[in-house]
């Protein structure tokens, strides 16, 4: 059964019976005065391929006391890093726990998402019922209908007006990555260029838009494809891309002439490169950078290392850096909050557009099989947009 | 004929007849009141291998007027970059000129050196007869007995007392490179480590000594050799090296344990890498760096690129930078003057030792053949120390 594409917004919470084979209790949703919740989560107890290790687990949540907060999730994306984390090849480990009612430790999948506060303990002042929160750290586990935690793990959204859960639920990783990479490595001036590969990715699309807002010009490298190339170009140009080129074009010698022309003979130089691909493409991009530029790597989709030409480093002082949004968020939580807020403001004003999304409704009808398939399908990479769980009545 | 090792200091200028087949004039040296000099230079008019393109060229220098300065060279090293420049594979091009009395443009080899002021024009205030000067920029041409130029190209040495020409003539490139790399990329604290390959090089030896003075600990990687390994270790340890290891040891898995032990389980981390070699050795070194470290490349002796695992860049935020002393000196001339001065002060105080040198006397007897051979021999790399022309009576 194909997942429903229907968006189920947070305003439509209704009284509905909750049935699930793993429970022998019946609970009436919406009677929040009781504060009891029946939660379901996609969990794993060993690393492996998602289709082999993920399963749906149910547990009950009692009313929050003292500093506890009970939330229900609204939207949780499926990021490639989430899959790598389940596979055990990601440096941030999941949070193993027996607090969800199992004898052996399990971990909940997912790292990004937005949730609505259902009820709070007497000691919680930062949020109240109805507020939206996002995750403060990696490893929380966001593929779940409900969770109970403390404010240490949550960042309140100051103003949710006019925003959709999918927008808030995807702001922490990709848009913040693009934002910091454009700002933190080179003092790019309006009119100057950056070049990025993977321009069609979530980060790439965010970088195009933020760059445009700040007056930077972008050269956007996408993988050559036989069909849909013109549509993709038009799509990225619609976001503000100045130039869209294929990886093949970048690796040709004549690309140098094109750069010369675009940069007005170097007077408006290319001073920043963003790389999420790896391999020889990065060298071809690095060659076009002006002296003193930075090439910032935030992904390695091709799984090819970058064979660095040392002469570019020595004689052109091109520096090769890495950026990891999780580490940045951990080191600079206030800066992260400010970044999230700014992007959400831009979103609200219509200046920052979402990536195309493939919405997968998770409601009381959802079966383990279809939820796991939604995660595993992300690996295949031919989804029409970013996979995201949007929670209906659960 | 083997080059004489005798050091001919600047104090021993004497009256001596000057003979050279290319001159039909006779000149009496030491009669500086006349201010005429017969200069000889090692020049080339095309790029190529030094042994094929270098030749000795003679020209005469008239008394300096206005802002001109006439100098005689005291010591000029033969750096690998000088050779690359003659070969045409170095980014700083030589200065082609017809001002030395040729119909076609020629360039003088060499980029580093120290000279003594012989006479100055009426408009020159910064130096006077007897002062020592070094080159302000690359491309001056230092393999010459005399030159006439302006102060734009010269940096006066403020205090030459107690210094040998070879010390002053080699301060600009290697010691300054080591100094800046230790200071400008990471805020290394006393007790923290850096790791460097090519530890036996001029830069390597300077880094060991400066690091020791500043309280940094050094892991020094040298090429494995069958004989003389213990002597080399003792030599570098004598300069202040904390640990000396071979490239083979660094590439073994067990090196990780050694690092753990040396850094007290990471509490005194390795936060800086210096690389002049390239190849897989750099990966092995990079793996030992703490998160947020920098690997600075200033040479590529192995001519192998560095194949970077992107995960080290992303998840450990290890940045890969390049350093080029010429560019730094061009961008920050005042900082360079200060750096030179500080190193010369340390040298005078006996806190900074020269590298082993292979002195090649260039005097009025020197033949083209032996001077060219001295340059070409640098390529073979089995010299006992750094090749340096020390000028006698010319």
Tab-separated table of C-alpha atoms in Angstrom, chain B:
chain	number	residue	atom	x	y	z
B	1	UNK	CA	87.825	20.448	-8.208
B	2	UNK	CA	85.831	20.257	-4.982
B	3	UNK	CA	84.491	23.597	-3.828
B	4	UNK	CA	86.514	25.041	-0.994
B	5	UNK	CA	84.801	25.027	2.379
B	6	UNK	CA	86.625	28.123	3.575
B	7	UNK	CA	84.357	30.835	4.887
B	8	UNK	CA	85.297	34.214	3.595
B	9	UNK	CA	83.802	36.844	5.862
B	10	UNK	CA	82.919	40.375	4.868
B	11	UNK	CA	85.656	41.862	7.032
B	12	UNK	CA	88.410	40.503	4.820
B	13	UNK	CA	87.871	42.650	1.756
B	14	UNK	CA	91.272	43.341	0.405
B	15	UNK	CA	92.834	44.953	-2.606
B	16	UNK	CA	93.133	42.276	-5.227
B	17	UNK	CA	93.246	42.191	-8.960
B	18	UNK	CA	90.165	41.061	-10.758
B	19	UNK	CA	90.617	38.752	-13.734
B	20	UNK	CA	87.912	37.266	-15.791
B	21	UNK	CA	88.037	36.222	-19.445
B	22	UNK	CA	84.828	38.088	-20.175
B	23	UNK	CA	86.358	41.401	-19.224
B	24	UNK	CA	88.978	43.297	-21.069
B	25	UNK	CA	89.188	45.776	-18.250
B	26	UNK	CA	91.170	45.438	-15.066
B	27	UNK	CA	89.716	46.696	-11.886
B	28	UNK	CA	91.221	47.226	-8.490
B	29	UNK	CA	88.852	46.034	-5.779
B	30	UNK	CA	88.506	47.885	-2.549
B	31	UNK	CA	88.833	51.307	-4.105
B	32	UNK	CA	85.238	51.946	-3.283
B	33	UNK	CA	85.509	55.659	-3.746
B	34	UNK	CA	85.196	55.053	-7.466
B	35	UNK	CA	82.039	53.003	-6.887
B	36	UNK	CA	82.488	50.911	-10.047
B	37	UNK	CA	81.925	47.175	-9.641
B	38	UNK	CA	82.464	44.265	-11.945
B	39	UNK	CA	79.615	41.896	-11.232
B	40	UNK	CA	79.217	38.249	-12.084
B	41	UNK	CA	75.910	36.396	-11.963
B	42	UNK	CA	74.578	32.921	-12.638
B	43	UNK	CA	71.933	33.575	-15.277
B	44	UNK	CA	69.587	31.758	-17.631
B	45	UNK	CA	67.723	32.962	-20.685
B	46	UNK	CA	65.382	30.002	-20.999
B	47	UNK	CA	63.758	27.605	-18.583
B	48	UNK	CA	65.312	24.168	-18.333
B	49	UNK	CA	67.530	21.986	-16.176
B	50	UNK	CA	70.091	24.143	-14.350
B	51	UNK	CA	73.008	22.232	-15.836
B	52	UNK	CA	71.751	23.033	-19.327
B	53	UNK	CA	70.626	26.626	-18.980
B	54	UNK	CA	72.749	28.294	-16.293
B	55	UNK	CA	75.783	30.299	-17.300
B	56	UNK	CA	78.067	32.872	-15.726
B	57	UNK	CA	77.496	36.382	-16.997
B	58	UNK	CA	79.571	39.469	-16.255
B	59	UNK	CA	78.516	43.096	-16.324
B	60	UNK	CA	79.699	46.316	-14.834
B	61	UNK	CA	77.908	48.483	-12.298
B	62	UNK	CA	78.397	52.242	-12.223
B	63	UNK	CA	78.325	54.335	-9.035
B	64	UNK	CA	74.817	54.571	-7.576
B	65	UNK	CA	72.996	57.861	-7.951
B	66	UNK	CA	69.802	59.168	-6.335
B	67	UNK	CA	67.831	56.226	-4.856
B	68	UNK	CA	70.159	53.463	-6.034
B	69	UNK	CA	72.121	51.131	-3.787
B	70	UNK	CA	75.064	48.978	-4.786
B	71	UNK	CA	75.533	45.786	-2.776
B	72	UNK	CA	77.890	42.866	-2.807
B	73	UNK	CA	76.493	39.486	-1.835
B	74	UNK	CA	77.827	37.654	1.203
B	75	UNK	CA	75.829	34.420	1.180
B	76	UNK	CA	73.052	33.012	-1.032
B	77	UNK	CA	71.525	29.600	-0.430
B	78	UNK	CA	70.421	27.167	-3.103
B	79	UNK	CA	66.809	26.339	-2.239
B	80	UNK	CA	64.765	23.669	-4.023
B	81	UNK	CA	62.340	26.407	-5.107
B	82	UNK	CA	65.211	28.161	-6.909
B	83	UNK	CA	65.724	25.075	-9.021
B	84	UNK	CA	61.995	24.760	-9.731
B	85	UNK	CA	61.986	28.386	-10.788
B	86	UNK	CA	64.760	27.763	-13.322
B	87	UNK	CA	62.906	24.677	-14.563
B	88	UNK	CA	59.845	26.880	-15.058
B	89	UNK	CA	57.635	24.873	-12.688
B	90	UNK	CA	57.457	27.402	-9.865
B	91	UNK	CA	54.660	29.952	-9.670
B	92	UNK	CA	56.959	32.897	-8.933
B	93	UNK	CA	58.603	33.735	-12.197
B	94	UNK	CA	62.150	35.061	-12.389
B	95	UNK	CA	62.733	38.708	-13.312
B	96	UNK	CA	63.692	38.833	-16.976
B	97	UNK	CA	65.815	41.838	-17.819
B	98	UNK	CA	68.110	43.338	-20.424
B	99	UNK	CA	69.558	45.752	-17.892
B	100	UNK	CA	72.574	43.525	-17.303
B	101	UNK	CA	73.965	44.261	-20.740
B	102	UNK	CA	72.488	41.515	-22.904
B	103	UNK	CA	70.440	41.955	-26.044
B	104	UNK	CA	67.975	39.225	-25.063
B	105	UNK	CA	66.352	39.155	-21.580
B	106	UNK	CA	68.093	37.061	-18.950
B	107	UNK	CA	67.270	36.267	-15.333
B	108	UNK	CA	69.597	35.792	-12.360
B	109	UNK	CA	69.025	32.603	-10.351
B	110	UNK	CA	68.394	32.410	-6.610
B	111	UNK	CA	65.837	34.142	-4.424
B	112	UNK	CA	67.300	34.327	-0.927
B	113	UNK	CA	70.505	35.858	0.353
B	114	UNK	CA	72.273	38.525	2.344
B	115	UNK	CA	74.340	41.332	0.893
B	116	UNK	CA	76.506	44.144	2.202
B	117	UNK	CA	75.925	47.721	1.129
B	118	UNK	CA	78.938	49.040	-0.785
B	119	UNK	CA	77.671	52.487	-1.717
B	120	UNK	CA	74.442	54.424	-1.860
B	121	UNK	CA	72.989	57.252	-3.937
B	122	UNK	CA	72.373	60.671	-2.463
B	123	UNK	CA	68.673	59.976	-1.868
B	124	UNK	CA	69.113	56.792	0.174
B	125	UNK	CA	68.601	57.259	3.910
B	126	UNK	CA	67.654	53.777	5.113
B	127	UNK	CA	71.105	52.178	4.823
B	128	UNK	CA	74.734	53.134	4.583
B	129	UNK	CA	77.981	51.498	3.555
B	130	UNK	CA	78.667	48.356	5.541
B	131	UNK	CA	75.043	47.601	6.424
B	132	UNK	CA	73.612	44.195	5.663
B	133	UNK	CA	70.429	43.717	3.688
B	134	UNK	CA	68.225	40.783	2.706
B	135	UNK	CA	65.791	40.527	-0.186
B	136	UNK	CA	62.318	41.904	0.358
B	137	UNK	CA	60.709	39.826	-2.406
B	138	UNK	CA	61.138	36.701	-4.444
B	139	UNK	CA	62.635	36.930	-7.907
B	140	UNK	CA	65.472	39.318	-7.153
B	141	UNK	CA	68.231	36.982	-8.269
B	142	UNK	CA	70.733	36.355	-5.505
B	143	UNK	CA	73.317	34.156	-7.181
B	144	UNK	CA	75.446	37.136	-8.105
B	145	UNK	CA	78.456	38.866	-6.687
B	146	UNK	CA	77.011	42.381	-6.891
B	147	UNK	CA	73.764	44.097	-7.669
B	148	UNK	CA	72.420	47.593	-7.972
B	149	UNK	CA	68.834	48.232	-6.971
B	150	UNK	CA	66.547	50.394	-4.853
B	151	UNK	CA	65.395	49.990	-1.260
B	152	UNK	CA	62.046	48.700	-2.568
B	153	UNK	CA	63.806	45.385	-3.026
B	154	UNK	CA	65.896	45.327	0.148
B	155	UNK	CA	65.221	44.902	3.880
B	156	UNK	CA	67.969	46.220	6.171
B	157	UNK	CA	69.210	43.957	8.959
B	158	UNK	CA	68.995	46.096	12.067
B	159	UNK	CA	71.707	44.365	14.056
B	160	UNK	CA	74.247	42.108	12.394
B	161	UNK	CA	76.484	41.832	15.464
B	162	UNK	CA	77.524	38.296	16.240
B	163	UNK	CA	75.850	36.867	13.152
B	164	UNK	CA	77.397	34.996	10.251
B	165	UNK	CA	76.326	35.748	6.668
B	166	UNK	CA	75.068	32.163	6.264
B	167	UNK	CA	72.724	32.669	9.202
B	168	UNK	CA	71.306	35.922	7.920
B	169	UNK	CA	71.217	34.672	4.342
B	170	UNK	CA	68.976	31.725	5.232
B	171	UNK	CA	66.573	33.313	7.705
B	172	UNK	CA	63.851	34.474	5.299
B	173	UNK	CA	62.528	31.216	3.918
B	174	UNK	CA	62.796	28.206	6.207
B	175	UNK	CA	62.795	29.668	9.730
B	176	UNK	CA	60.019	32.124	8.846
B	177	UNK	CA	57.979	29.295	7.314
B	178	UNK	CA	58.293	27.242	10.501
B	179	UNK	CA	57.537	30.257	12.691
B	180	UNK	CA	54.317	31.225	10.906
B	181	UNK	CA	53.007	27.683	10.543
B	182	UNK	CA	53.408	27.115	14.284
B	183	UNK	CA	51.668	30.398	15.108
B	184	UNK	CA	49.075	31.211	12.449
B	185	UNK	CA	46.797	28.180	12.110
B	186	UNK	CA	46.165	26.822	15.593
B	187	UNK	CA	46.405	28.493	18.964
B	188	UNK	CA	48.672	25.767	20.284
B	189	UNK	CA	49.104	25.826	24.047
B	190	UNK	CA	52.314	24.887	25.835
B	191	UNK	CA	52.286	21.151	26.449
B	192	UNK	CA	50.274	20.421	23.305
B	193	UNK	CA	51.739	18.583	20.344
B	194	UNK	CA	52.418	19.116	16.694
B	195	UNK	CA	53.424	16.416	14.242
B	196	UNK	CA	55.589	17.112	11.208
B	197	UNK	CA	57.089	15.123	8.381
B	198	UNK	CA	60.343	16.093	6.687
B	199	UNK	CA	61.547	16.840	10.223
B	200	UNK	CA	65.149	16.793	9.068
B	201	UNK	CA	64.602	19.608	6.569
B	202	UNK	CA	65.445	23.253	7.125
B	203	UNK	CA	61.857	24.041	8.042
B	204	UNK	CA	61.616	20.891	10.165
B	205	UNK	CA	64.680	21.768	12.186
B	206	UNK	CA	63.464	25.310	12.669
B	207	UNK	CA	60.033	24.064	13.803
B	208	UNK	CA	61.601	21.736	16.370
B	209	UNK	CA	63.619	24.565	17.885
B	210	UNK	CA	60.914	27.240	17.831
B	211	UNK	CA	58.350	24.751	19.137
B	212	UNK	CA	60.663	23.857	22.018
B	213	UNK	CA	61.204	27.527	22.859
B	214	UNK	CA	57.448	28.074	22.988
B	215	UNK	CA	56.714	24.956	25.030
B	216	UNK	CA	55.134	22.872	22.256
B	217	UNK	CA	55.942	19.194	21.966
B	218	UNK	CA	56.909	17.716	18.605
B	219	UNK	CA	56.481	14.362	16.905
B	220	UNK	CA	59.040	14.320	14.117
B	221	UNK	CA	58.614	12.014	11.161
B	222	UNK	CA	61.689	11.182	9.074
B	223	UNK	CA	62.193	8.818	6.178
B	224	UNK	CA	63.322	5.390	7.306
B	225	UNK	CA	66.997	4.779	6.504
B	226	UNK	CA	69.208	1.761	6.987
B	227	UNK	CA	72.202	3.606	8.314
B	228	UNK	CA	72.563	6.696	10.432
B	229	UNK	CA	69.095	6.467	11.967
B	230	UNK	CA	70.328	6.698	15.542
B	231	UNK	CA	72.603	9.630	14.705
B	232	UNK	CA	69.716	11.459	13.056
B	233	UNK	CA	67.481	10.846	16.068
B	234	UNK	CA	70.155	12.125	18.414
B	235	UNK	CA	70.717	15.134	16.159
B	236	UNK	CA	67.042	16.127	16.152
B	237	UNK	CA	66.650	15.374	19.842
B	238	UNK	CA	69.611	17.657	20.437
B	239	UNK	CA	67.598	20.443	18.809
B	240	UNK	CA	64.642	19.726	21.097
B	241	UNK	CA	62.648	17.020	19.297
B	242	UNK	CA	60.456	15.176	21.817
B	243	UNK	CA	59.778	12.172	19.600
B	244	UNK	CA	61.405	11.040	16.350
B	245	UNK	CA	59.658	8.322	14.338
B	246	UNK	CA	59.998	6.927	10.829
B	247	UNK	CA	57.355	7.211	8.117
B	248	UNK	CA	56.975	3.413	8.334
B	249	UNK	CA	56.110	3.583	12.017
B	250	UNK	CA	53.531	6.315	11.438
B	251	UNK	CA	51.755	4.247	8.806
B	252	UNK	CA	51.372	1.258	11.135
B	253	UNK	CA	48.199	0.696	13.151
B	254	UNK	CA	50.055	0.602	16.452
B	255	UNK	CA	51.024	4.252	16.035
B	256	UNK	CA	47.592	5.096	17.382
B	257	UNK	CA	48.500	3.553	20.732
B	258	UNK	CA	51.750	5.459	20.834
B	259	UNK	CA	49.873	8.731	20.253
B	260	UNK	CA	47.418	7.844	22.982
B	261	UNK	CA	50.277	7.323	25.390
B	262	UNK	CA	52.185	10.450	24.324
B	263	UNK	CA	49.150	12.712	24.544
B	264	UNK	CA	48.107	11.376	27.918
B	265	UNK	CA	44.971	9.848	26.418
B	266	UNK	CA	44.292	12.970	24.358
B	267	UNK	CA	44.484	15.409	27.252
B	268	UNK	CA	47.539	17.033	25.638
B	269	UNK	CA	46.308	16.679	22.068
B	270	UNK	CA	48.090	16.804	18.716
B	271	UNK	CA	46.471	19.873	17.188
B	272	UNK	CA	48.746	20.772	14.295
B	273	UNK	CA	50.342	18.860	11.434
B	274	UNK	CA	53.046	20.191	9.139
B	275	UNK	CA	53.454	18.488	5.794
B	276	UNK	CA	56.110	18.885	3.112
B	277	UNK	CA	55.925	15.324	1.760
B	278	UNK	CA	52.435	14.370	0.583
B	279	UNK	CA	51.046	10.902	-0.182
B	280	UNK	CA	49.465	8.417	2.181
B	281	UNK	CA	51.761	9.477	5.043
B	282	UNK	CA	49.647	12.615	5.397
B	283	UNK	CA	46.494	10.538	5.929
B	284	UNK	CA	48.224	8.537	8.640
B	285	UNK	CA	49.294	11.759	10.320
B	286	UNK	CA	45.856	13.375	9.927
B	287	UNK	CA	44.229	10.420	11.697
B	288	UNK	CA	46.202	11.269	14.837
B	289	UNK	CA	45.017	14.864	14.964
B	290	UNK	CA	42.464	15.997	17.525
B	291	UNK	CA	39.126	17.421	16.316
B	292	UNK	CA	39.475	20.973	15.031
B	293	UNK	CA	43.150	20.580	14.135
B	294	UNK	CA	44.905	21.951	11.080
B	295	UNK	CA	47.205	20.136	8.670
B	296	UNK	CA	49.359	22.716	6.955
B	297	UNK	CA	51.113	21.816	3.711
B	298	UNK	CA	54.175	23.772	2.626
B	299	UNK	CA	55.849	21.309	0.297
B	300	UNK	CA	55.244	18.217	-1.779
B	301	UNK	CA	58.560	16.410	-1.865
B	302	UNK	CA	57.093	13.020	-2.764
B	303	UNK	CA	55.113	14.634	-5.601
B	304	UNK	CA	52.190	12.485	-4.451
B	305	UNK	CA	48.826	14.200	-3.876
B	306	UNK	CA	47.035	13.648	-0.601
B	307	UNK	CA	43.985	11.446	-0.926
B	308	UNK	CA	41.794	12.770	1.816
B	309	UNK	CA	39.167	10.738	3.559
B	310	UNK	CA	36.372	13.315	3.706
B	311	UNK	CA	35.091	11.942	7.004
B	312	UNK	CA	38.138	13.362	8.814
B	313	UNK	CA	37.296	16.770	7.409
B	314	UNK	CA	33.581	16.602	8.171
B	315	UNK	CA	33.363	14.767	11.460
B	316	UNK	CA	36.674	15.805	13.009
B	317	UNK	CA	36.784	19.253	11.421
B	318	UNK	CA	40.407	18.786	10.481
B	319	UNK	CA	41.211	21.600	8.048
B	320	UNK	CA	43.851	21.242	5.338
B	321	UNK	CA	45.655	24.481	4.614
B	322	UNK	CA	48.671	25.536	2.629
B	323	UNK	CA	51.420	27.969	3.529
B	324	UNK	CA	53.683	29.809	1.147
B	325	UNK	CA	56.224	32.060	2.767
B	326	UNK	CA	56.624	34.260	-0.343
B	327	UNK	CA	52.948	35.133	-0.454
B	328	UNK	CA	52.931	35.798	3.279
B	329	UNK	CA	55.984	38.069	3.002
B	330	UNK	CA	54.366	39.938	0.132
B	331	UNK	CA	51.110	40.409	2.033
B	332	UNK	CA	52.638	41.192	5.423
B	333	UNK	CA	56.063	42.798	4.943
B	334	UNK	CA	56.126	44.257	8.461
B	335	UNK	CA	55.303	40.912	10.012
B	336	UNK	CA	58.102	39.386	7.971
B	337	UNK	CA	60.612	41.979	9.181
B	338	UNK	CA	59.595	41.297	12.773
B	339	UNK	CA	59.864	37.532	12.273
B	340	UNK	CA	63.344	37.840	10.727
B	341	UNK	CA	64.471	40.095	13.526
B	342	UNK	CA	63.194	37.762	16.234
B	343	UNK	CA	64.866	34.723	14.723
B	344	UNK	CA	68.148	36.598	14.311
B	345	UNK	CA	67.961	37.668	17.958
B	346	UNK	CA	67.453	34.041	18.958
B	347	UNK	CA	70.375	33.039	16.746
B	348	UNK	CA	72.630	35.652	18.340
B	349	UNK	CA	71.631	34.402	21.801
B	350	UNK	CA	72.519	30.850	20.787
B	351	UNK	CA	68.908	29.699	21.094
B	352	UNK	CA	68.431	28.994	17.404
B	353	UNK	CA	70.930	26.875	15.503
B	354	UNK	CA	71.678	26.902	11.767
B	355	UNK	CA	70.955	23.887	9.666
B	356	UNK	CA	73.984	21.891	8.561
B	357	UNK	CA	75.396	23.699	5.525
B	358	UNK	CA	77.477	22.731	2.588
B	359	UNK	CA	79.407	25.928	1.891
B	360	UNK	CA	80.444	26.589	-1.680
B	361	UNK	CA	82.897	29.424	-1.964
B	362	UNK	CA	82.312	31.784	-4.871
B	363	UNK	CA	85.341	33.968	-5.409
B	364	UNK	CA	87.334	35.481	-8.229
B	365	UNK	CA	88.685	32.029	-9.062
B	366	UNK	CA	85.294	30.382	-9.389
B	367	UNK	CA	84.547	28.881	-12.761
B	368	UNK	CA	81.137	28.644	-14.379
B	369	UNK	CA	81.404	24.875	-14.384
B	370	UNK	CA	81.783	24.498	-10.627
B	371	UNK	CA	79.102	27.069	-9.768
B	372	UNK	CA	76.576	25.410	-12.082
B	373	UNK	CA	77.524	22.015	-10.679
B	374	UNK	CA	76.813	23.287	-7.163
B	375	UNK	CA	73.290	24.249	-8.199
B	376	UNK	CA	72.597	21.101	-10.201
B	377	UNK	CA	73.926	18.934	-7.334
B	378	UNK	CA	71.096	20.179	-5.093
B	379	UNK	CA	68.706	18.125	-7.196
B	380	UNK	CA	70.518	14.927	-6.361
B	381	UNK	CA	69.764	15.420	-2.697
B	382	UNK	CA	72.692	13.608	-1.120
B	383	UNK	CA	74.512	16.709	-0.040
B	384	UNK	CA	75.597	16.742	3.610
B	385	UNK	CA	73.771	20.005	4.285
B	386	UNK	CA	72.033	22.924	2.707
B	387	UNK	CA	73.943	24.214	-0.310
B	388	UNK	CA	74.935	27.836	0.056
B	389	UNK	CA	77.170	30.146	-1.924
B	390	UNK	CA	79.480	32.032	0.382
B	391	UNK	CA	81.148	34.884	-1.443
B	392	UNK	CA	84.838	35.503	-1.069
B	393	UNK	CA	86.809	38.092	-2.928
B	394	UNK	CA	85.077	38.566	-6.208
